[in-house]
């Protein structure tokens, strides 16, 4: 894997360099130099996925609109940067500079009024620094008892820029409510758009100019909540490990003593409990190909998560550089395809499967297939809305090329390597020719109740952190405390493994030997809890609305929850397999 890691590092460094030097500038300017300002997008504040091109609204535009070349991740993030008519030259103050005079037609007024009613904001980039502002506001007179509201369009904005020596450090934008125009009525309106600029010196170093974006998420109040979340999770882990150490291991010890006495006393004595099914516990599961594909895909997603966390911990994903994050997701997923191919084909052949090529195709499509179908539907919706979330044909072509030229070949190579390194499945006990009948069990030992119990504890360990993640992904808050998130992720893995092992033991003790699929379902059941949390977050914690935003939220979150199911299901199976091999290796099997 060393060569693959090297390629990955090279590609990611290239992506970072592309983002940092996108303007061909070293971010150093002399007085009067032109500093690039790009207009990005507009959209309703509460619908982060529903964004449109800046000039879809009748704002002042330059004579020639030029689109900025963007990296793959920036396009995936919905960024569509274009040049703007504002002239914010370095260290040049301006007062009430006229931008343009525009006559807004009735349909333009109606369009802007609808945007103001939905709290539309705009986003721009100045020297690669993001900033935001509202296009207008709704005003109601204090002493007006009627329900009439006045819709105002801001026609003047003020840029407050901080600089240090020859570099731009910070930019803020202020809209003057006193300089606005009434667009309540459907009639033509003449608007004189203007702006002003003020420059102020600061001592903040250029290397620390992005700190203000991450400072919000690391405030003492927020850190206190995050640490409370970790403490809550640690208590869960301690209670669970304590339960396993004191109860489960004690029961196992008693089982070992009892079984050894039974062997010494009488060979004809009837066996009970998990030893009774030693001839069936290693009977291979049904649907071997699908089973192996699930484990292969889950292992790949686990490796993807670990690589993403490693990049986050070394500071690659600094705030508002999401382009690199999406680029890393695509590239690392493609490069880890070999892990999925190797794991799936190797396990499939251990389970005495015969058609490993079909198994490899199933592995390649198990996660990508639903994700691709979801993307096609959501991209069609975005095209219908003419939103920036709609990917251009060129970007789709690049992703398909990465899949065909990188992911697919690595999947095949991994599959061939897994086939060539095939070993016999290690089972401490021989499997009988015919399976034993599983006794009738109470309802709470069924698959769904067991999944509910298995998913609750891991979810309870992470649910406090989920709100901040959702508010960052589906809102405008910033999440930069990746160290805490990584600790929570490790706790999630540990709790999932432990609870699945415990439920596997209880299943075997009840003489139910079909634990293979059950371990995956119980381990991955946290994904269903996260999906239920999505419903709660959408209705109770967010103000999202509209068909596009709703489909984007539930469509992509369903794919993410499905990925969690595969990843944590793999963790549950691997932990259960180690446990089952250990306990049956410790007894004498006939």
PDB file of C-alpha atoms in Angstrom, residues 22-175:
ATOM      1  CA  UNK A  22      -6.034  29.463  -8.051  1.00  0.00           C
ATOM      2  CA  UNK A  23      -5.654  33.129  -8.931  1.00  0.00           C
ATOM      3  CA  UNK A  24      -2.012  32.887  -9.940  1.00  0.00           C
ATOM      4  CA  UNK A  25      -1.205  35.268  -7.087  1.00  0.00           C
ATOM      5  CA  UNK A  26       1.035  35.115  -4.041  1.00  0.00           C
ATOM      6  CA  UNK A  27      -1.484  37.305  -2.181  1.00  0.00           C
ATOM      7  CA  UNK A  28       0.947  40.232  -2.059  1.00  0.00           C
ATOM      8  CA  UNK A  29      -0.149  43.603  -3.404  1.00  0.00           C
ATOM      9  CA  UNK A  30       1.068  47.155  -3.767  1.00  0.00           C
ATOM     10  CA  UNK A  31      -1.075  50.222  -3.191  1.00  0.00           C
ATOM     11  CA  UNK A  32      -3.604  50.533  -5.986  1.00  0.00           C
ATOM     12  CA  UNK A  33      -3.185  46.936  -7.201  1.00  0.00           C
ATOM     13  CA  UNK A  34      -6.287  45.096  -8.326  1.00  0.00           C
ATOM     14  CA  UNK A  35      -7.334  42.469  -5.767  1.00  0.00           C
ATOM     15  CA  UNK A  36      -9.626  39.794  -7.251  1.00  0.00           C
ATOM     16  CA  UNK A  37     -13.210  39.777  -5.972  1.00  0.00           C
ATOM     17  CA  UNK A  38     -15.483  36.991  -7.201  1.00  0.00           C
ATOM     18  CA  UNK A  39     -19.231  36.705  -6.751  1.00  0.00           C
ATOM     19  CA  UNK A  40     -20.194  33.126  -5.983  1.00  0.00           C
ATOM     20  CA  UNK A  41     -23.849  32.347  -5.350  1.00  0.00           C
ATOM     21  CA  UNK A  42     -27.126  33.403  -3.785  1.00  0.00           C
ATOM     22  CA  UNK A  43     -29.761  31.355  -2.016  1.00  0.00           C
ATOM     23  CA  UNK A  44     -32.220  31.081   0.879  1.00  0.00           C
ATOM     24  CA  UNK A  45     -30.464  31.096   4.243  1.00  0.00           C
ATOM     25  CA  UNK A  46     -32.204  27.994   5.597  1.00  0.00           C
ATOM     26  CA  UNK A  47     -31.742  25.854   2.457  1.00  0.00           C
ATOM     27  CA  UNK A  48     -27.980  25.389   2.061  1.00  0.00           C
ATOM     28  CA  UNK A  49     -28.268  23.089  -0.969  1.00  0.00           C
ATOM     29  CA  UNK A  50     -30.581  25.435  -2.865  1.00  0.00           C
ATOM     30  CA  UNK A  51     -28.124  27.983  -4.238  1.00  0.00           C
ATOM     31  CA  UNK A  52     -28.165  29.817  -7.553  1.00  0.00           C
ATOM     32  CA  UNK A  53     -25.730  31.757  -9.664  1.00  0.00           C
ATOM     33  CA  UNK A  54     -25.129  35.282  -8.460  1.00  0.00           C
ATOM     34  CA  UNK A  55     -26.375  36.944 -11.635  1.00  0.00           C
ATOM     35  CA  UNK A  56     -29.603  34.931 -11.658  1.00  0.00           C
ATOM     36  CA  UNK A  57     -30.873  37.933  -9.697  1.00  0.00           C
ATOM     37  CA  UNK A  58     -30.807  41.307 -11.533  1.00  0.00           C
ATOM     38  CA  UNK A  59     -27.696  42.677  -9.859  1.00  0.00           C
ATOM     39  CA  UNK A  60     -25.121  44.919 -11.491  1.00  0.00           C
ATOM     40  CA  UNK A  61     -22.865  42.843 -13.734  1.00  0.00           C
ATOM     41  CA  UNK A  62     -19.630  43.604 -15.605  1.00  0.00           C
ATOM     42  CA  UNK A  63     -19.593  44.015 -19.366  1.00  0.00           C
ATOM     43  CA  UNK A  64     -17.967  40.625 -19.817  1.00  0.00           C
ATOM     44  CA  UNK A  65     -18.795  37.917 -17.252  1.00  0.00           C
ATOM     45  CA  UNK A  66     -15.851  35.559 -16.798  1.00  0.00           C
ATOM     46  CA  UNK A  67     -16.065  32.332 -14.834  1.00  0.00           C
ATOM     47  CA  UNK A  68     -13.168  31.423 -12.580  1.00  0.00           C
ATOM     48  CA  UNK A  69     -11.583  28.018 -13.182  1.00  0.00           C
ATOM     49  CA  UNK A  70     -12.366  25.795 -10.238  1.00  0.00           C
ATOM     50  CA  UNK A  71     -11.059  22.540  -8.816  1.00  0.00           C
ATOM     51  CA  UNK A  72     -13.161  19.368  -8.762  1.00  0.00           C
ATOM     52  CA  UNK A  73     -14.066  19.720  -5.094  1.00  0.00           C
ATOM     53  CA  UNK A  74     -15.193  23.341  -5.504  1.00  0.00           C
ATOM     54  CA  UNK A  75     -17.597  22.360  -8.271  1.00  0.00           C
ATOM     55  CA  UNK A  76     -18.934  19.495  -6.124  1.00  0.00           C
ATOM     56  CA  UNK A  77     -19.486  22.061  -3.359  1.00  0.00           C
ATOM     57  CA  UNK A  78     -21.708  24.095  -5.678  1.00  0.00           C
ATOM     58  CA  UNK A  79     -19.279  27.002  -6.119  1.00  0.00           C
ATOM     59  CA  UNK A  80     -19.647  28.979  -9.376  1.00  0.00           C
ATOM     60  CA  UNK A  81     -17.330  31.967  -9.058  1.00  0.00           C
ATOM     61  CA  UNK A  82     -17.591  34.836 -11.582  1.00  0.00           C
ATOM     62  CA  UNK A  83     -15.986  38.259 -11.754  1.00  0.00           C
ATOM     63  CA  UNK A  84     -17.830  41.218 -10.249  1.00  0.00           C
ATOM     64  CA  UNK A  85     -17.976  44.949 -11.090  1.00  0.00           C
ATOM     65  CA  UNK A  86     -16.743  46.016  -7.639  1.00  0.00           C
ATOM     66  CA  UNK A  87     -13.278  47.614  -7.685  1.00  0.00           C
ATOM     67  CA  UNK A  88     -11.654  47.020  -4.328  1.00  0.00           C
ATOM     68  CA  UNK A  89      -8.099  48.009  -5.147  1.00  0.00           C
ATOM     69  CA  UNK A  90      -5.512  47.477  -2.438  1.00  0.00           C
ATOM     70  CA  UNK A  91      -5.440  50.220   0.209  1.00  0.00           C
ATOM     71  CA  UNK A  92      -7.823  52.525  -1.670  1.00  0.00           C
ATOM     72  CA  UNK A  93     -10.700  53.966   0.352  1.00  0.00           C
ATOM     73  CA  UNK A  94     -13.893  54.853  -1.484  1.00  0.00           C
ATOM     74  CA  UNK A  95     -17.006  56.721  -0.399  1.00  0.00           C
ATOM     75  CA  UNK A  96     -20.384  56.163  -2.067  1.00  0.00           C
ATOM     76  CA  UNK A  97     -18.900  54.915  -5.323  1.00  0.00           C
ATOM     77  CA  UNK A  98     -21.608  54.348  -7.943  1.00  0.00           C
ATOM     78  CA  UNK A  99     -21.729  50.771  -9.180  1.00  0.00           C
ATOM     79  CA  UNK A 100     -24.471  51.047 -11.781  1.00  0.00           C
ATOM     80  CA  UNK A 101     -27.894  52.525 -12.396  1.00  0.00           C
ATOM     81  CA  UNK A 102     -30.504  49.922 -13.158  1.00  0.00           C
ATOM     82  CA  UNK A 103     -34.208  49.929 -13.960  1.00  0.00           C
ATOM     83  CA  UNK A 104     -35.883  46.928 -12.379  1.00  0.00           C
ATOM     84  CA  UNK A 105     -38.907  45.715 -14.349  1.00  0.00           C
ATOM     85  CA  UNK A 106     -42.026  44.388 -12.653  1.00  0.00           C
ATOM     86  CA  UNK A 107     -40.861  40.774 -13.008  1.00  0.00           C
ATOM     87  CA  UNK A 108     -37.435  41.732 -11.594  1.00  0.00           C
ATOM     88  CA  UNK A 109     -39.069  43.381  -8.592  1.00  0.00           C
ATOM     89  CA  UNK A 110     -41.262  40.328  -7.998  1.00  0.00           C
ATOM     90  CA  UNK A 111     -38.225  38.041  -8.234  1.00  0.00           C
ATOM     91  CA  UNK A 112     -36.181  40.065  -5.757  1.00  0.00           C
ATOM     92  CA  UNK A 113     -39.148  40.435  -3.392  1.00  0.00           C
ATOM     93  CA  UNK A 114     -39.573  36.663  -3.355  1.00  0.00           C
ATOM     94  CA  UNK A 115     -35.839  36.326  -2.610  1.00  0.00           C
ATOM     95  CA  UNK A 116     -36.040  38.819   0.258  1.00  0.00           C
ATOM     96  CA  UNK A 117     -39.019  36.950   1.735  1.00  0.00           C
ATOM     97  CA  UNK A 118     -36.894  33.779   1.806  1.00  0.00           C
ATOM     98  CA  UNK A 119     -33.908  35.494   3.489  1.00  0.00           C
ATOM     99  CA  UNK A 120     -31.626  35.264   0.470  1.00  0.00           C
ATOM    100  CA  UNK A 121     -27.949  35.824   1.142  1.00  0.00           C
ATOM    101  CA  UNK A 122     -25.035  36.253  -1.244  1.00  0.00           C
ATOM    102  CA  UNK A 123     -21.515  34.863  -0.963  1.00  0.00           C
ATOM    103  CA  UNK A 124     -18.388  36.385  -2.460  1.00  0.00           C
ATOM    104  CA  UNK A 125     -14.660  35.708  -2.273  1.00  0.00           C
ATOM    105  CA  UNK A 126     -12.086  38.474  -1.907  1.00  0.00           C
ATOM    106  CA  UNK A 127      -8.493  37.311  -2.196  1.00  0.00           C
ATOM    107  CA  UNK A 128      -9.782  33.799  -1.399  1.00  0.00           C
ATOM    108  CA  UNK A 129     -11.525  35.078   1.771  1.00  0.00           C
ATOM    109  CA  UNK A 130     -15.256  34.270   1.915  1.00  0.00           C
ATOM    110  CA  UNK A 131     -17.834  36.780   3.107  1.00  0.00           C
ATOM    111  CA  UNK A 132     -21.611  36.981   3.138  1.00  0.00           C
ATOM    112  CA  UNK A 133     -24.393  39.520   3.177  1.00  0.00           C
ATOM    113  CA  UNK A 134     -28.166  39.755   2.808  1.00  0.00           C
ATOM    114  CA  UNK A 135     -29.751  41.284  -0.272  1.00  0.00           C
ATOM    115  CA  UNK A 136     -32.570  42.949   1.638  1.00  0.00           C
ATOM    116  CA  UNK A 137     -34.936  42.696   4.560  1.00  0.00           C
ATOM    117  CA  UNK A 138     -38.601  42.780   5.575  1.00  0.00           C
ATOM    118  CA  UNK A 139     -39.628  45.717   7.715  1.00  0.00           C
ATOM    119  CA  UNK A 140     -42.765  46.286   9.753  1.00  0.00           C
ATOM    120  CA  UNK A 141     -43.616  49.552  11.418  1.00  0.00           C
ATOM    121  CA  UNK A 142     -43.583  49.389  15.219  1.00  0.00           C
ATOM    122  CA  UNK A 143     -46.969  51.072  15.629  1.00  0.00           C
ATOM    123  CA  UNK A 144     -48.621  49.561  12.578  1.00  0.00           C
ATOM    124  CA  UNK A 145     -51.363  47.170  13.732  1.00  0.00           C
ATOM    125  CA  UNK A 146     -52.000  45.857  10.234  1.00  0.00           C
ATOM    126  CA  UNK A 147     -50.287  42.857   8.706  1.00  0.00           C
ATOM    127  CA  UNK A 148     -48.672  44.922   5.966  1.00  0.00           C
ATOM    128  CA  UNK A 149     -44.941  44.403   5.547  1.00  0.00           C
ATOM    129  CA  UNK A 150     -42.455  46.472   3.631  1.00  0.00           C
ATOM    130  CA  UNK A 151     -39.901  44.709   1.426  1.00  0.00           C
ATOM    131  CA  UNK A 152     -36.599  46.565   1.172  1.00  0.00           C
ATOM    132  CA  UNK A 153     -33.697  45.980  -1.227  1.00  0.00           C
ATOM    133  CA  UNK A 154     -30.265  47.087  -0.063  1.00  0.00           C
ATOM    134  CA  UNK A 155     -28.708  49.307  -2.717  1.00  0.00           C
ATOM    135  CA  UNK A 156     -25.522  50.209  -0.864  1.00  0.00           C
ATOM    136  CA  UNK A 157     -22.949  47.956   0.796  1.00  0.00           C
ATOM    137  CA  UNK A 158     -19.815  48.870   2.701  1.00  0.00           C
ATOM    138  CA  UNK A 159     -16.622  46.781   2.588  1.00  0.00           C
ATOM    139  CA  UNK A 160     -14.509  46.913   5.742  1.00  0.00           C
ATOM    140  CA  UNK A 161     -11.074  45.428   4.942  1.00  0.00           C
ATOM    141  CA  UNK A 162      -8.148  44.725   7.266  1.00  0.00           C
ATOM    142  CA  UNK A 163      -4.604  44.476   5.926  1.00  0.00           C
ATOM    143  CA  UNK A 164      -1.135  43.729   7.264  1.00  0.00           C
ATOM    144  CA  UNK A 165       1.758  45.182   5.289  1.00  0.00           C
ATOM    145  CA  UNK A 166       1.086  44.094   1.687  1.00  0.00           C
ATOM    146  CA  UNK A 167      -1.508  41.388   2.343  1.00  0.00           C
ATOM    147  CA  UNK A 168      -5.257  41.210   2.875  1.00  0.00           C
ATOM    148  CA  UNK A 169      -6.158  39.711   6.261  1.00  0.00           C
ATOM    149  CA  UNK A 170      -9.903  40.075   6.743  1.00  0.00           C
ATOM    150  CA  UNK A 171     -12.976  41.445   5.003  1.00  0.00           C
ATOM    151  CA  UNK A 172     -16.447  42.207   6.351  1.00  0.00           C
ATOM    152  CA  UNK A 173     -19.461  43.543   4.496  1.00  0.00           C
ATOM    153  CA  UNK A 174     -22.176  45.773   5.946  1.00  0.00           C
ATOM    154  CA  UNK A 175     -25.475  46.652   4.291  1.00  0.00           C
TER     155      UNK A 175
END
